[in-house]
Short mmCIF file of C-alpha atoms and ligand atoms in Angstrom, two decimals:
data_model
loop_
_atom_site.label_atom_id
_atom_site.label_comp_id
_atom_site.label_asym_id
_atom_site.label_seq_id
_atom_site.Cartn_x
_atom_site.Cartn_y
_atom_site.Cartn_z
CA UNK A 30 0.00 0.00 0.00
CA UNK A 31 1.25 3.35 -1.19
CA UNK A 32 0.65 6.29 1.02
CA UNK A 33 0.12 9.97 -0.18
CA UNK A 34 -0.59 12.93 1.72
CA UNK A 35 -1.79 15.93 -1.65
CA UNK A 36 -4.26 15.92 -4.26
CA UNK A 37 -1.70 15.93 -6.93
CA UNK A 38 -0.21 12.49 -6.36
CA UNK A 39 -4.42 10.84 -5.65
CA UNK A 40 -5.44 12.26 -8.94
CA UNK A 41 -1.97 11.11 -10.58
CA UNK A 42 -2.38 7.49 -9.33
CA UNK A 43 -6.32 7.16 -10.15
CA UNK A 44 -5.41 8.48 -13.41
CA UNK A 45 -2.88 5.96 -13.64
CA UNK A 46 -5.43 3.17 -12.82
CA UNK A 47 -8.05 4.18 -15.00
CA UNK A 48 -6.13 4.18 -18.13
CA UNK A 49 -5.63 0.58 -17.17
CA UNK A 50 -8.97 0.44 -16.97
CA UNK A 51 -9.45 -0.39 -13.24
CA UNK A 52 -12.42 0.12 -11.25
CA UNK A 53 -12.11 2.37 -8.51
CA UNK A 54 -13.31 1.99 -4.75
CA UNK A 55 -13.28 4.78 -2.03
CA UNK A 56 -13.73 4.52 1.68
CA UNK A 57 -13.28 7.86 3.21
CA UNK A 58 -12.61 7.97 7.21
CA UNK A 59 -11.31 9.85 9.68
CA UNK A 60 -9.01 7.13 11.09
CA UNK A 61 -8.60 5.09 14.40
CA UNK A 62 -9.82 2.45 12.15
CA UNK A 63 -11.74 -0.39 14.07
CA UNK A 64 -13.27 -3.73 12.63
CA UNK A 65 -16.64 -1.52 11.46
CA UNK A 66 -14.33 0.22 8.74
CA UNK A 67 -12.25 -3.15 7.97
CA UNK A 68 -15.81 -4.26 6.93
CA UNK A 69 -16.22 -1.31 4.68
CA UNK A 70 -12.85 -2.04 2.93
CA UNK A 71 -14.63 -5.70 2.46
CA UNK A 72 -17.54 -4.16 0.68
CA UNK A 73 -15.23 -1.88 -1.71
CA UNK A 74 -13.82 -5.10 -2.56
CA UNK A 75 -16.66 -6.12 -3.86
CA UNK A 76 -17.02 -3.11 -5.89
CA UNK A 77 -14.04 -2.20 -7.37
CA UNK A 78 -10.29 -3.33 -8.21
CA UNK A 79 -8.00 -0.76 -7.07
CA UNK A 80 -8.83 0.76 -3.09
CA UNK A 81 -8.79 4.30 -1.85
CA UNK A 82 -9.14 5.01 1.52
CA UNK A 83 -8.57 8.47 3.00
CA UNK A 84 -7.88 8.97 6.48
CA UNK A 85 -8.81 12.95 7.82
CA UNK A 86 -10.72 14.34 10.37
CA UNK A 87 -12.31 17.06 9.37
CA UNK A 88 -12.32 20.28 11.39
CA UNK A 89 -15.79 21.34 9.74
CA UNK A 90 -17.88 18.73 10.83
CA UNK A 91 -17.01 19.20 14.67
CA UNK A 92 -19.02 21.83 16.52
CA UNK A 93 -17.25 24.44 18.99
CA UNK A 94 -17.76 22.21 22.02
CA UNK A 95 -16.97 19.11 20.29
CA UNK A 96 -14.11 16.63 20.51
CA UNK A 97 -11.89 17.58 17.49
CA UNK A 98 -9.31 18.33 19.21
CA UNK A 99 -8.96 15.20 21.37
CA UNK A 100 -10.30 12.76 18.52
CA UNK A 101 -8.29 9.60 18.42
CA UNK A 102 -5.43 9.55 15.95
CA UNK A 103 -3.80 6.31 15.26
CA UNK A 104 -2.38 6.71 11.41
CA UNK A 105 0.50 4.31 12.08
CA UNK A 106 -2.46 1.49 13.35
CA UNK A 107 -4.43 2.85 10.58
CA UNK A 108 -2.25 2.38 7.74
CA UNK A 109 -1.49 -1.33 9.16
CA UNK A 110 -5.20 -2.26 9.28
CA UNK A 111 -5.32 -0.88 5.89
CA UNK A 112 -2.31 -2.42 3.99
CA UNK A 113 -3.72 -5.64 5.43
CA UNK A 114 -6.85 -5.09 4.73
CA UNK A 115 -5.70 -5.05 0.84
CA UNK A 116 -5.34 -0.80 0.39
CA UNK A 117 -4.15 -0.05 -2.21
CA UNK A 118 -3.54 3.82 -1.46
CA UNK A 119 -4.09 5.62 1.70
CA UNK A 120 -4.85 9.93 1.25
CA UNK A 121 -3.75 11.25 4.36
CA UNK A 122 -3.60 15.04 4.15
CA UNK A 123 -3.50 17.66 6.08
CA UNK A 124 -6.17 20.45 7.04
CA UNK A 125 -4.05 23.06 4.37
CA UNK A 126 -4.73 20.48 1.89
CA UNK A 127 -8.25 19.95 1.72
CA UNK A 128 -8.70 23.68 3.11
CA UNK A 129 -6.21 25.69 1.61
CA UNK A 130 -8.26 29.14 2.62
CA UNK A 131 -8.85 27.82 5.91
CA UNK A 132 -12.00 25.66 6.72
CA UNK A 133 -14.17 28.47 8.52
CA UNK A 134 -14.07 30.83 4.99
CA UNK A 135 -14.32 27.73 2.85
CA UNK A 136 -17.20 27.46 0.19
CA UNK A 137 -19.61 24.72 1.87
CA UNK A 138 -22.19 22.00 0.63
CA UNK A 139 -25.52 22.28 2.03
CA UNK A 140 -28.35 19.30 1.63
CA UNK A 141 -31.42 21.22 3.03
CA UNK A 142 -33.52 19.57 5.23
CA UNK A 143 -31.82 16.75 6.05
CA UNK A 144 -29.10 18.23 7.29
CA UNK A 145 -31.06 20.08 10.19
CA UNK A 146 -33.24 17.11 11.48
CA UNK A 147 -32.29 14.75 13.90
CA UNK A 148 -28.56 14.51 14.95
CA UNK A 149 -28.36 17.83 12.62
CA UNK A 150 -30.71 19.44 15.16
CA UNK A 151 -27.62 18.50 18.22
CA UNK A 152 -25.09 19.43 15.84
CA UNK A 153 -25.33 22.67 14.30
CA UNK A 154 -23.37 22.40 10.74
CA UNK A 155 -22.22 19.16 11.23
CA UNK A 156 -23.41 17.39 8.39
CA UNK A 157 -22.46 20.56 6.15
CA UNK A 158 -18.87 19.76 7.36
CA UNK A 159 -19.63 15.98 6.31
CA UNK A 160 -21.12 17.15 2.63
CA UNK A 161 -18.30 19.56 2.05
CA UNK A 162 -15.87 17.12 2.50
CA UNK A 163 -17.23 14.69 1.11
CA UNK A 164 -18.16 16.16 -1.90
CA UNK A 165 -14.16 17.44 -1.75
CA UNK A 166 -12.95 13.86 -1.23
CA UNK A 167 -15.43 12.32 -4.10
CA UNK A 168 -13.63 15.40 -6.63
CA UNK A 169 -10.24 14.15 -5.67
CA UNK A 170 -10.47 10.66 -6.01
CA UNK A 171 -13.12 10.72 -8.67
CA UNK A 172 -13.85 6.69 -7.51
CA UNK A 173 -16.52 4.84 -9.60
CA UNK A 174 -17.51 3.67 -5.89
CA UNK A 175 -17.73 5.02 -2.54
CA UNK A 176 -18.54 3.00 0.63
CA UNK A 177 -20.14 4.42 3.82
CA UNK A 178 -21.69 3.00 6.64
CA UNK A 179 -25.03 2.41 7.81
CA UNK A 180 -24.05 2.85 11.51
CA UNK A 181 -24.51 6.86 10.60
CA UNK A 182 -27.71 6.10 8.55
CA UNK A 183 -28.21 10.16 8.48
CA UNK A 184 -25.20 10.56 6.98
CA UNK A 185 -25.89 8.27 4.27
CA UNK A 186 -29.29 9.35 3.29
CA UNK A 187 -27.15 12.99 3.23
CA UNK A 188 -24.50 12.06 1.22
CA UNK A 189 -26.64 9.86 -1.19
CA UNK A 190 -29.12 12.93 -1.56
CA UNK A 191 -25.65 15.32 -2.57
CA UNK A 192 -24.66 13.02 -4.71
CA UNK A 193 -28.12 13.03 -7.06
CA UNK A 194 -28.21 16.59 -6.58
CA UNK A 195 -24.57 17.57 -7.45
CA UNK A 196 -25.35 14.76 -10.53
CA UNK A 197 -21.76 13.26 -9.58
CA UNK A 198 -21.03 10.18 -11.03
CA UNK A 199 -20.16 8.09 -8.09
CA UNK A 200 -22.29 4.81 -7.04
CA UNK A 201 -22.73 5.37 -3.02
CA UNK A 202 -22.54 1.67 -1.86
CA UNK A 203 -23.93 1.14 2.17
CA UNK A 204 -22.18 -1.37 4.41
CA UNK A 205 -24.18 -2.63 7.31
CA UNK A 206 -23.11 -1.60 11.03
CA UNK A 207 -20.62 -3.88 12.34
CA UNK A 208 -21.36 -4.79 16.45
CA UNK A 209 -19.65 -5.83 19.14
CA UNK A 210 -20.88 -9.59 20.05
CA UNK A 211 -22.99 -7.72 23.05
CA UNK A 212 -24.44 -5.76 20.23
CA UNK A 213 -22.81 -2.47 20.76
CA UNK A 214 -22.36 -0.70 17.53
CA UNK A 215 -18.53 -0.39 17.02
CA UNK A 216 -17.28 3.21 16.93
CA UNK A 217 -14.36 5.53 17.84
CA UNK A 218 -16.28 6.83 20.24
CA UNK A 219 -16.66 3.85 22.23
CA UNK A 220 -13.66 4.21 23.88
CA UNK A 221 -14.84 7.24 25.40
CA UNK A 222 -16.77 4.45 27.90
CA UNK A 223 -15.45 4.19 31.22
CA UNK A 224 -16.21 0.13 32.11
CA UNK A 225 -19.24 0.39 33.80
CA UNK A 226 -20.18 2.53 30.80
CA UNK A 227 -19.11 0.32 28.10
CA UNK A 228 -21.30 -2.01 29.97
CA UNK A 229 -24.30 -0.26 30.17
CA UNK A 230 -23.92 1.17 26.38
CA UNK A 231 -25.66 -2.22 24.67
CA UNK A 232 -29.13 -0.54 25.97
CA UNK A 233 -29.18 1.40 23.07
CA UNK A 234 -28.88 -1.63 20.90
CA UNK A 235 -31.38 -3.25 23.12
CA UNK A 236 -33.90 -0.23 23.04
CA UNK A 237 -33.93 -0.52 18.94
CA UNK A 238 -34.62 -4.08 18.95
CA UNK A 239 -37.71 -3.43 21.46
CA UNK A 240 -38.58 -0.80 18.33
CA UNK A 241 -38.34 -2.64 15.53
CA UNK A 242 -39.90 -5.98 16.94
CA UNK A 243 -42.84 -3.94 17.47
CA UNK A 244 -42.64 -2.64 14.19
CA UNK A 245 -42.22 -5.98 12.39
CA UNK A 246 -45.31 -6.92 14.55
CA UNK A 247 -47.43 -4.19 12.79
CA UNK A 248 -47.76 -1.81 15.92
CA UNK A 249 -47.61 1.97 14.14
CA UNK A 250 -48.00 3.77 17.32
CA UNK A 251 -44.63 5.66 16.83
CA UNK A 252 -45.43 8.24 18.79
CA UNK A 253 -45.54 5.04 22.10
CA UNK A 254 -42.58 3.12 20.52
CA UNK A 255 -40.79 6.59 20.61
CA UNK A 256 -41.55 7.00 24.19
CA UNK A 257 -40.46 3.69 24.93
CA UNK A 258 -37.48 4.14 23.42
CA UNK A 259 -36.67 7.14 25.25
CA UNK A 260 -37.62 5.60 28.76
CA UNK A 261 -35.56 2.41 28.35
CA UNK A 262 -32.06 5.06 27.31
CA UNK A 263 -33.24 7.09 30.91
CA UNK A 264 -33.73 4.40 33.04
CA UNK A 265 -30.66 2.60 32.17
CA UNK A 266 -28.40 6.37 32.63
CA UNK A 267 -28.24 7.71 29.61
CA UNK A 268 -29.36 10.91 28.34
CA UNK A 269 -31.12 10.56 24.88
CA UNK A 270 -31.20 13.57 22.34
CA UNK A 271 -33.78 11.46 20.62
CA UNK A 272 -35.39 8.68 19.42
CA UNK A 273 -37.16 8.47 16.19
CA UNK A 274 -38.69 6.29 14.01
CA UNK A 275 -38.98 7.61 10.08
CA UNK A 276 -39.09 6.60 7.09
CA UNK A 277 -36.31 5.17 5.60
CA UNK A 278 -35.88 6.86 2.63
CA UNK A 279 -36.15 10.79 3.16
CA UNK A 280 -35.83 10.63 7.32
CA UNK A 281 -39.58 12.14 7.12
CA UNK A 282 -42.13 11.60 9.63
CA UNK A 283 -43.87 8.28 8.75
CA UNK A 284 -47.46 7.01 8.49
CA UNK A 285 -49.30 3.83 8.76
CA UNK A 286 -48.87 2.85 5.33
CA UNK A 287 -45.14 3.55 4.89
CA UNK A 288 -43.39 0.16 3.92
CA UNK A 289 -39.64 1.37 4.47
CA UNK A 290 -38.90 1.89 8.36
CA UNK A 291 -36.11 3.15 10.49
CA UNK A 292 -35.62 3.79 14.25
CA UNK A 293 -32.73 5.94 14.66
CA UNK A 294 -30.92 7.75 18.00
CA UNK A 295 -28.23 9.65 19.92
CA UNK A 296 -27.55 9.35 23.62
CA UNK A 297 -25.37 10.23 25.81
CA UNK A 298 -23.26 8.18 28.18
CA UNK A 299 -20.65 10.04 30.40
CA UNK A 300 -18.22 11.96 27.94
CA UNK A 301 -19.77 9.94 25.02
CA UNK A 302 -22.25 10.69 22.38
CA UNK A 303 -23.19 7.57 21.16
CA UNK A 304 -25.40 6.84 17.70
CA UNK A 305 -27.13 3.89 16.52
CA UNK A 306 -29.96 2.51 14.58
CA UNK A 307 -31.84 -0.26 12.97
CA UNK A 308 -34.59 -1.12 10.41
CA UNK A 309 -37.46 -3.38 11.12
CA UNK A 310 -36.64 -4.90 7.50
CA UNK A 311 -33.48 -5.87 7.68
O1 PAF B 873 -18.16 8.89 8.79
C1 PAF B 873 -17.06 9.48 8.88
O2 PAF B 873 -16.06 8.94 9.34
C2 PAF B 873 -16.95 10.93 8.40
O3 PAF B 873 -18.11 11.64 8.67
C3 PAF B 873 -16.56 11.03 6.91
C4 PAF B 873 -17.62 10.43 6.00
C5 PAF B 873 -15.23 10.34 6.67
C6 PAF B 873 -16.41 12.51 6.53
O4 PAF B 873 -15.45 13.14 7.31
#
């Protein structure tokens, strides 16, 4: 695996590659790489012949208060799990590269609507951060295939909406959320947990599947499921900023008829803000 930290030398191997005719895959991260993004390396695999992944956290997607700062950097771990993973090129840049006019003044991507719903309602601009860069990572690499999780199933409903909107010609490919065997989604933030935290955390997994077997059992009170939902987070110690069920497609409210479902939340658990969710179809 070949690692490159500006534009140029991306754009120079992808070239490269496609005048070989390869098909290109692209998993963009922001490092401290865990089994969950191993799995999304799996699924480019699937998609593609040559791998991109791109390792950057992204100063406009974290909020004022948030942990960007602190986030957990572990490129040397990183570029391990990815050269064994099968990598074939690793973008690591720095903030001057992606931002060269500094991220605050930079030209942004906005998806209206769904951007301010939800976890975009907790997090003022975040997902503008995540579209901008996104939308600046997808320009760079140009892949004929990007990967992204369904663990942050806002994000993907986002990112797919840019992409039709923006008419970029990318195929967005989703990799189901990888869990820990006591059903914890994996995530960096996990190891925010203290131990009695880590093992309280599986509620949140546990409060979904209470949602979506009464889902899959035709119950549409979503407004009762919701409360539910929200009772089993506050009993157990968390602090829930919500928990929603919508449809599946668009995030919008729901009704009795709608076919595609998904329950979707945020808590928080001492210094972490943990996400989550799960559809009743899958
Ligand atoms: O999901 C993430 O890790 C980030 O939001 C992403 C998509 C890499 C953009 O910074």
């Amino acid at each position: 695996m070949e690692t490159v930290t500006t534009i140029a030398a991306v754009r120079e191997r992808v070239r490269r590659w496609r005048a070989e005719g390869r098909r290109v895959a692209f998993v963009p991260t922001m490092g401290n790489l865990h089994a969950g993004h191993v799995s999304l390396i799996e699924a480019a695999r699937r998609h593609g012949d040559r791998f991109v992944a791109s390792i950057f956290v992204n100063p406009m997607q974290f909020g004022p208060n948030e942990d960007f700062a602190h986030y957990p950097r572990t490129p040397a771990q990183d570029a391990r799990m990815l050269a064994d993973a099968g990598c074939d090129l690793m973008f690591m840049p720095d903030v001057a590269e992606i931002y060269p006019n500094g991220s605050e003044r930079a030209t942004r991507v906005e998806v209206p609507g769904l951007s301010s719903i939800l976890d975009g309602e907790f997090r003022p601009g975040h997902f503008e951060g995540v579209a901008t860069v996104v939308a600046k990572l997808l320009h760079i690499v140009d892949p004929d295939v990007a990967v992204f999780g369904e663990k942050d199933f806002q994000q993907l409903t986002i990112i797919r909406r840019m992409v039709a909107d923006l008419c970029l010609a990318v195929a967005i490919v989703a990799a189901p959320t990888v869990r820990e065997p006591d059903g914890l989604a994996m995530s960096s933030r996990n190891q925010y947990l203290t131990e009695d935290e880590r093992r309280t955390a599986p509620v949140i997994h546990g409060a979904l599947l209470a949602a979506v077997e009464r889902l899959r059992a035709g119950d549409r009170d979503f407004a009762a499921i919701e409360r539910s939902g929200l009772e089993a987070l506050e009993r157990a110690g968390l602090r829930p900023d919500y928990f929603s069920v919508r449809r599946a497609d668009d995030l919008s409210g729901p009704d009795a008829d709608t076919r595609r479902l998904v329950v979707l939340t945020a808590a928080r658990l001492g210094r972490a803000r943990l996400i989550d969710n799960l559809q009743p179809g899958t």
